[in-house]
C-alpha positions as CSV (number, residue, x, y, z in Angstrom):
1,M,3.0,64.1,-23.1
2,K,3.6,60.4,-22.8
3,P,1.2,58.0,-24.6
4,P,-1.4,56.6,-22.3
5,E,0.1,53.1,-22.2
6,Q,3.3,54.6,-20.6
7,L,1.5,56.5,-17.9
8,R,1.9,55.3,-14.3
9,L,0.7,56.6,-11.0
10,V,3.2,58.0,-8.6
11,D,2.3,57.8,-4.9
12,P,3.3,61.2,-3.3
13,H,3.4,59.4,0.1
14,P,5.8,56.5,-0.3
15,A,4.1,54.3,2.2
16,G,5.4,51.3,0.4
17,T,9.0,51.9,1.6
18,E,10.7,49.3,3.8
19,S,10.7,51.6,6.7
20,A,7.0,52.3,6.4
21,R,6.2,48.6,6.1
22,L,8.2,47.8,9.2
23,Q,6.5,50.6,11.1
24,A,3.1,49.1,10.1
25,V,4.2,45.8,11.4
26,A,5.4,47.4,14.6
27,D,2.1,49.1,15.0
28,A,0.3,45.7,14.8
29,F,3.1,43.7,16.5
30,D,1.8,40.4,17.9
31,P,4.1,38.9,20.5
32,A,2.4,35.5,20.2
33,R,3.5,35.4,16.5
34,L,7.1,36.0,17.5
35,T,6.9,33.1,19.9
36,Q,5.3,30.9,17.2
37,A,8.0,31.9,14.7
38,R,10.8,31.2,17.2
39,R,9.4,27.8,18.1
40,L,9.0,26.9,14.4
41,A,12.7,27.8,14.0
42,G,13.5,25.6,16.9
43,L,15.5,28.3,18.6
44,T,15.7,29.3,22.3
45,K,15.4,32.9,23.4
46,R,19.1,33.0,24.1
47,A,19.9,31.7,20.6
48,V,17.8,34.5,19.1
49,A,19.3,37.1,21.4
50,D,22.9,36.0,20.4
51,E,22.0,36.4,16.8
52,L,20.7,39.9,17.4
53,G,23.3,41.0,19.9
54,V,20.7,41.7,22.6
55,S,20.0,40.0,25.9
56,P,17.7,37.0,26.3
57,A,15.6,39.2,28.6
58,A,15.0,41.6,25.7
59,V,13.6,38.7,23.6
60,G,11.5,37.6,26.5
61,Q,10.1,41.1,26.8
62,W,9.2,41.2,23.1
63,E,7.3,37.9,23.6
64,T,5.3,39.4,26.5
65,G,4.3,42.5,24.7
66,T,7.1,45.0,24.2
67,T,7.5,46.0,20.6
68,P,11.0,45.6,19.2
69,R,12.8,48.6,17.5
70,L,12.4,48.6,13.7
71,D,16.0,47.4,13.1
72,H,15.5,44.6,15.6
73,L,12.1,43.7,14.1
74,A,13.7,43.3,10.6
75,R,16.6,41.3,11.9
76,V,14.5,39.0,14.1
77,A,12.3,38.1,11.1
78,E,15.4,37.3,9.1
79,V,16.8,35.1,11.9
80,L,13.6,33.2,12.2
81,G,13.1,32.8,8.5
82,V,9.8,34.7,8.2
83,S,8.7,37.9,6.6
84,P,8.3,40.9,9.0
85,G,4.6,40.8,8.2
86,F,4.4,37.3,9.9
87,L,5.0,39.0,13.2
88,A,1.9,41.3,13.0
89,A,-1.7,40.7,14.1
90,G,-4.6,40.8,11.7
91,R,-5.1,37.3,10.4
92,P,-6.7,34.2,11.9
93,Y,-4.7,32.4,14.5
94,A,-5.8,29.3,16.5
95,R,-3.5,29.0,19.5
96,L,-2.9,25.5,20.7
97,D,-1.6,24.6,24.1
98,A,1.1,21.9,24.3
99,A,-1.1,20.0,26.8
100,A,-3.8,19.8,24.2
101,A,-1.9,17.4,21.9
102,H,-1.4,13.7,22.4
103,F,2.3,13.1,22.5
104,R,3.5,9.5,23.0
105,S,6.2,10.1,25.5
106,L,7.3,13.4,27.1
107,R,10.6,11.8,28.2
108,S,11.6,10.9,24.6
109,T,10.2,14.1,23.0
110,P,12.3,17.2,23.9
111,A,10.4,20.2,25.0
112,A,11.8,22.3,22.1
113,Q,10.5,19.7,19.6
114,R,7.1,19.6,21.2
115,A,6.9,23.3,20.9
116,K,7.9,23.2,17.3
117,A,5.3,20.5,16.7
118,I,2.6,22.6,18.3
119,A,3.6,25.7,16.2
120,F,3.5,23.5,13.1
121,T,0.0,22.3,13.9
122,E,-1.2,25.8,14.4
123,Q,0.1,26.6,10.9
124,V,-1.6,23.5,9.5
125,W,-4.9,25.0,10.8
126,E,-4.1,28.4,9.3
127,L,-3.5,26.8,5.9
128,T,-6.7,24.8,6.2
129,H,-8.6,27.9,7.1
130,A,-7.3,29.8,4.2
131,L,-8.2,27.0,1.8
132,E,-11.6,26.4,3.4
133,K,-12.5,30.0,2.6
134,R,-12.3,29.0,-1.1
135,I,-12.9,25.2,-1.2
136,Q,-15.6,23.2,0.6
137,L,-13.7,20.5,2.5
138,P,-15.5,17.4,3.8
139,P,-17.4,18.2,7.0
140,V,-15.9,16.8,10.2
141,D,-17.7,13.5,10.9
142,L,-16.3,12.2,14.2
143,P,-18.6,11.0,16.9
144,G,-19.0,13.7,19.6
145,F,-16.7,16.3,17.9
146,S,-18.0,19.9,17.6
147,G,-16.0,23.1,17.3
148,G,-12.8,21.9,18.9
149,E,-14.4,19.8,21.6
150,V,-15.3,16.1,22.0
151,D,-18.3,15.0,24.0
152,A,-16.9,12.4,26.4
153,G,-20.2,10.4,26.3
154,A,-20.3,10.1,22.5
155,V,-18.5,6.7,22.5
156,P,-18.0,4.0,25.1
157,A,-15.0,4.4,27.4
158,D,-13.9,0.9,26.5
159,P,-11.4,1.2,23.6
160,A,-12.6,-1.8,21.7
161,A,-16.2,-0.8,22.0
162,A,-15.4,2.7,20.9
163,A,-13.6,1.3,17.8
164,R,-16.7,-0.7,16.9
165,V,-18.9,2.4,17.3
166,L,-16.6,4.3,14.9
167,R,-16.7,1.5,12.4
168,D,-20.5,1.5,12.5
169,H,-20.6,5.3,12.3
170,W,-18.4,5.4,9.2
171,G,-20.2,2.4,7.6
172,L,-17.0,0.2,7.6
173,G,-18.7,-3.0,8.7
174,R,-16.3,-5.5,10.1
175,E,-14.1,-5.9,6.9
176,P,-10.5,-4.8,6.3
177,I,-10.1,-1.0,5.8
178,P,-8.1,-0.7,2.5
179,H,-7.1,3.0,2.9
180,L,-7.3,4.2,6.5
181,V,-5.7,7.7,5.9
182,R,-8.0,8.3,3.0
183,V,-11.0,7.3,5.0
184,M,-9.9,9.7,7.8
185,E,-9.6,12.6,5.3
186,A,-13.0,11.8,3.7
187,H,-14.5,12.3,7.1
188,G,-13.0,15.8,7.6
189,L,-9.9,15.0,9.6
190,I,-6.7,16.9,8.6
191,V,-3.8,14.5,8.3
192,T,-0.2,15.4,7.5
193,L,2.9,13.4,6.8
194,V,5.9,15.8,6.5
195,P,9.3,16.2,8.2
196,F,8.2,19.4,9.9
197,A,11.2,19.4,12.3
198,G,13.7,18.2,9.8
199,T,15.9,15.3,11.0
200,E,14.5,15.9,14.5
201,T,11.0,14.9,13.5
202,K,11.5,11.3,14.5
203,K,12.0,12.4,18.1
204,V,8.5,13.8,18.2
205,D,6.7,10.8,16.8
206,A,3.0,11.0,15.7
207,F,0.6,13.1,17.7
208,S,-2.9,14.5,17.3
209,T,-5.3,17.1,18.7
210,S,-9.1,17.6,18.8
211,Q,-8.9,21.1,20.2
212,L,-8.9,23.0,16.9
213,P,-11.9,23.6,14.6
214,R,-10.8,20.5,12.8
215,P,-9.1,17.5,14.3
216,V,-5.5,17.3,13.2
217,V,-3.4,14.1,13.0
218,V,0.4,14.6,12.4
219,L,2.0,11.4,11.2
220,T,5.8,11.3,10.8
221,P,8.0,10.0,8.0
222,D,10.1,7.8,10.3
223,R,7.1,5.4,10.6
224,A,6.3,5.7,6.9
225,D,9.0,3.2,6.0
226,D,6.5,0.5,7.2
227,V,3.0,0.9,5.9
228,Y,1.5,-1.4,8.6
229,R,3.1,0.5,11.4
230,H,2.0,3.7,9.7
231,R,-1.6,2.5,9.6
232,F,-1.5,1.4,13.2
233,T,-0.1,4.8,14.2
234,A,-3.0,6.6,12.4
235,A,-5.5,4.3,14.1
236,H,-3.8,4.9,17.4
237,E,-4.2,8.7,17.0
238,L,-7.8,8.2,16.1
239,G,-8.2,6.4,19.4
240,H,-6.8,9.4,21.2
241,L,-9.2,11.8,19.4
242,L,-12.2,9.8,20.4
243,L,-11.3,8.6,23.9
244,H,-9.2,11.3,25.4
245,H,-10.8,14.7,25.1
246,D,-8.9,15.7,28.2
247,S,-5.4,14.8,26.9
248,N,-2.6,13.8,29.3
249,P,0.5,13.7,27.0
250,G,2.6,10.6,27.6
251,D,0.1,9.0,30.0
252,P,0.8,5.2,29.8
253,V,-2.9,4.4,30.5
254,Q,-4.1,6.5,27.6
255,E,-1.4,5.1,25.3
256,K,-2.5,1.5,26.2
257,E,-6.1,2.4,25.5
258,A,-5.2,4.0,22.1
259,H,-3.3,0.8,21.2
260,A,-6.3,-1.3,22.1
261,F,-8.6,0.9,20.0
262,A,-6.2,0.7,17.0
263,A,-6.1,-3.1,17.2
264,E,-9.9,-3.4,17.3
265,L,-10.4,-0.8,14.6
266,L,-8.0,-2.5,12.1
267,T,-8.7,-6.1,13.1
268,P,-12.2,-6.4,14.6
269,R,-12.1,-9.3,17.1
270,E,-15.3,-11.0,15.8
271,S,-13.9,-11.1,12.2
272,V,-10.2,-11.7,12.6
273,V,-10.1,-14.2,15.5
274,P,-11.8,-17.0,13.5
275,Q,-9.1,-16.6,10.9
276,L,-6.2,-16.9,13.2
277,P,-4.3,-20.2,13.0
278,T,-4.7,-22.5,16.0
279,R,-1.0,-23.0,16.1
280,M,1.7,-20.5,15.3
281,D,2.1,-20.3,11.6
282,L,4.0,-17.3,10.3
283,H,3.1,-18.1,6.7
284,A,-0.6,-18.0,7.5
285,L,-0.2,-14.8,9.5
286,D,1.7,-13.2,6.6
287,G,-1.4,-13.8,4.4
288,L,-3.7,-12.3,7.0
289,S,-1.3,-9.4,7.4
290,R,-1.7,-8.4,3.8
291,E,-5.5,-9.0,3.9
292,W,-6.1,-6.8,6.9
293,G,-3.3,-4.2,6.5
294,V,-1.6,-4.8,9.8
295,G,1.9,-6.1,10.7
296,V,2.6,-9.8,11.5
297,D,3.8,-8.6,14.9
298,S,0.4,-7.2,15.6
299,L,-1.3,-10.5,14.6
300,V,1.1,-12.5,16.8
301,Y,0.1,-10.2,19.7
302,R,-3.6,-10.7,18.8
303,C,-3.1,-14.5,18.9
304,R,-1.7,-14.2,22.4
305,E,-4.4,-11.8,23.5
306,V,-7.2,-14.2,22.6
307,N,-5.2,-17.2,24.1
308,V,-4.7,-19.0,20.7
309,I,-1.0,-19.4,21.7
310,S,0.9,-19.7,24.9
311,D,3.4,-17.2,26.3
312,A,6.2,-19.5,25.3
313,A,4.9,-19.8,21.7
314,Y,4.5,-16.0,21.6
315,R,8.1,-15.4,22.5
316,R,9.3,-18.0,20.1
317,A,7.3,-16.4,17.3
318,F,9.0,-13.1,17.8
319,Q,12.4,-14.7,18.0
320,R,11.7,-16.5,14.7
321,L,10.4,-13.3,13.1
322,N,13.7,-11.5,14.0
323,Q,15.8,-14.3,12.6
324,L,13.8,-14.2,9.3
325,R,14.1,-10.5,9.1
326,Q,17.8,-10.7,9.4
327,L,17.7,-13.0,6.4
328,G,15.8,-10.3,4.4
329,L,12.4,-11.8,4.8
330,F,9.2,-10.1,6.2
331,R,10.6,-6.9,4.9
332,K,9.0,-3.5,5.7
333,E,6.9,-2.0,2.9
334,P,7.1,1.8,2.6
335,V,4.0,3.9,2.4
336,E,5.0,5.2,-1.1
337,G,3.6,2.1,-2.6
338,Y,0.2,2.7,-1.0
339,P,-1.3,6.0,-2.2
340,G,-4.4,5.6,0.0
341,E,-2.2,5.9,3.1
342,R,-0.6,9.2,2.1
343,P,-2.5,12.4,3.0
344,V,-3.8,14.4,0.0
345,L,-6.6,16.5,1.2
346,L,-4.8,19.8,1.6
347,R,-2.9,19.4,-1.7
348,R,-6.0,18.6,-3.6
349,A,-7.8,21.5,-2.0
350,F,-5.0,23.8,-3.2
351,Q,-5.1,22.2,-6.6
352,L,-8.8,23.0,-6.9
353,A,-8.3,26.5,-5.7
354,E,-5.5,26.9,-8.1
355,Q,-7.8,26.0,-11.0
356,H,-10.0,28.9,-9.9
357,G,-7.1,31.4,-9.9
358,L,-5.3,31.1,-6.6
359,T,-1.5,31.0,-7.0
360,L,1.0,29.5,-4.6
361,R,2.6,33.0,-4.2
362,E,-0.7,34.6,-3.4
363,L,-1.4,32.0,-0.7
364,A,2.1,32.4,0.7
365,D,1.7,36.1,0.9
366,E,-1.7,35.7,2.6
367,L,-0.2,33.5,5.2
368,H,3.0,35.5,5.4
369,L,5.0,32.3,4.9
370,P,8.1,31.6,2.9
371,M,7.5,29.4,-0.1
372,P,9.5,26.4,1.3
373,R,7.4,26.5,4.4
374,L,4.1,26.6,2.5
375,R,5.3,23.7,0.2
376,L,6.1,21.7,3.4
377,L,2.6,22.4,4.8
378,L,1.0,21.3,1.6
379,G,3.1,18.1,1.7
380,D,4.9,18.9,-1.6
381,D,8.5,17.8,-2.0
382,D,8.9,19.2,-5.5
383,P,12.0,21.5,-5.4
384,R,10.9,23.5,-8.5
385,P,10.0,27.2,-8.1
386,E,6.3,26.6,-8.8
387,L,4.0,23.9,-7.5
388,R,2.3,21.6,-9.9
389,L,-0.1,19.1,-8.2
390,V,-1.0,15.9,-9.9
């Protein structure tokens, strides 16, 4: 008889075989998960069908409820870059309609990339939910927000007035906001800054939604090369969350209102207007730009908005700015130099959970995600096999 340390149990029913695992997935097949995985991969039904040697109609039938054969199930998971278990029901899933997200322009954002962005946002929520089971995240503190809905009467309809209400609610006074993204995370908002669609991410631009259990703001790296534009974008999305509970993606009126909200949030009129030069002075505006964390362009616009300068002076200021930038002056400053403007909430939540025993592999298995996808969701760009958060 073998010594006890060499004994092992032998399962007389090999339920752990690949065939049995696939059958278990087939028994719990969730067509919505297939659609989500396909959108994350950025593939059309025809593209998936061509890879599998089936008709697009077959893929369409799978997405409306017909369970694929086991060999097709294994192959479609491989094509879409997920484990077969990803395609099964049995774990939390918050479905988000494309109309529930505030996209800047429907004309400049291809439908496939919008679908990919929505699927990414759903996964951000799933990751947040998994971490929140273990770690207490800051409670959502956004006027009027509750359980994926925003009370339209919680803030004034006027964008500038709404921005002042939020400043008061968050105790920001009328001073510059040093770290806007960090403030947003401290009040329970989920913010991400990753190339979720690869090189196509820039076609999506930033967007946000308040129709999940936590508001989500997705910022994109193409704007992170300029910290001031990045901050304005974050403030713009905050405006959407507060003002536009009934989102109308690409609506020019809503976009204009979100811009007005962002300008007042970052540069409160009563505080910044007395500091504006009475004649166009780019040197003075450069100093104010660094003090308030907004671009010189934004301050030039502010000068015209409050009638400090004429239309002609406004146009000349931008012409001069363009000339100086061609000479290498007024350069963009990337977000990398401003840690307070880079999202960290999800990464720090995982770090804390990791200290209490959770591993990256366990989290990936729970979410049925490949490791690269999980690292992307966490905002980690470390290519090493294991994640080490600092």
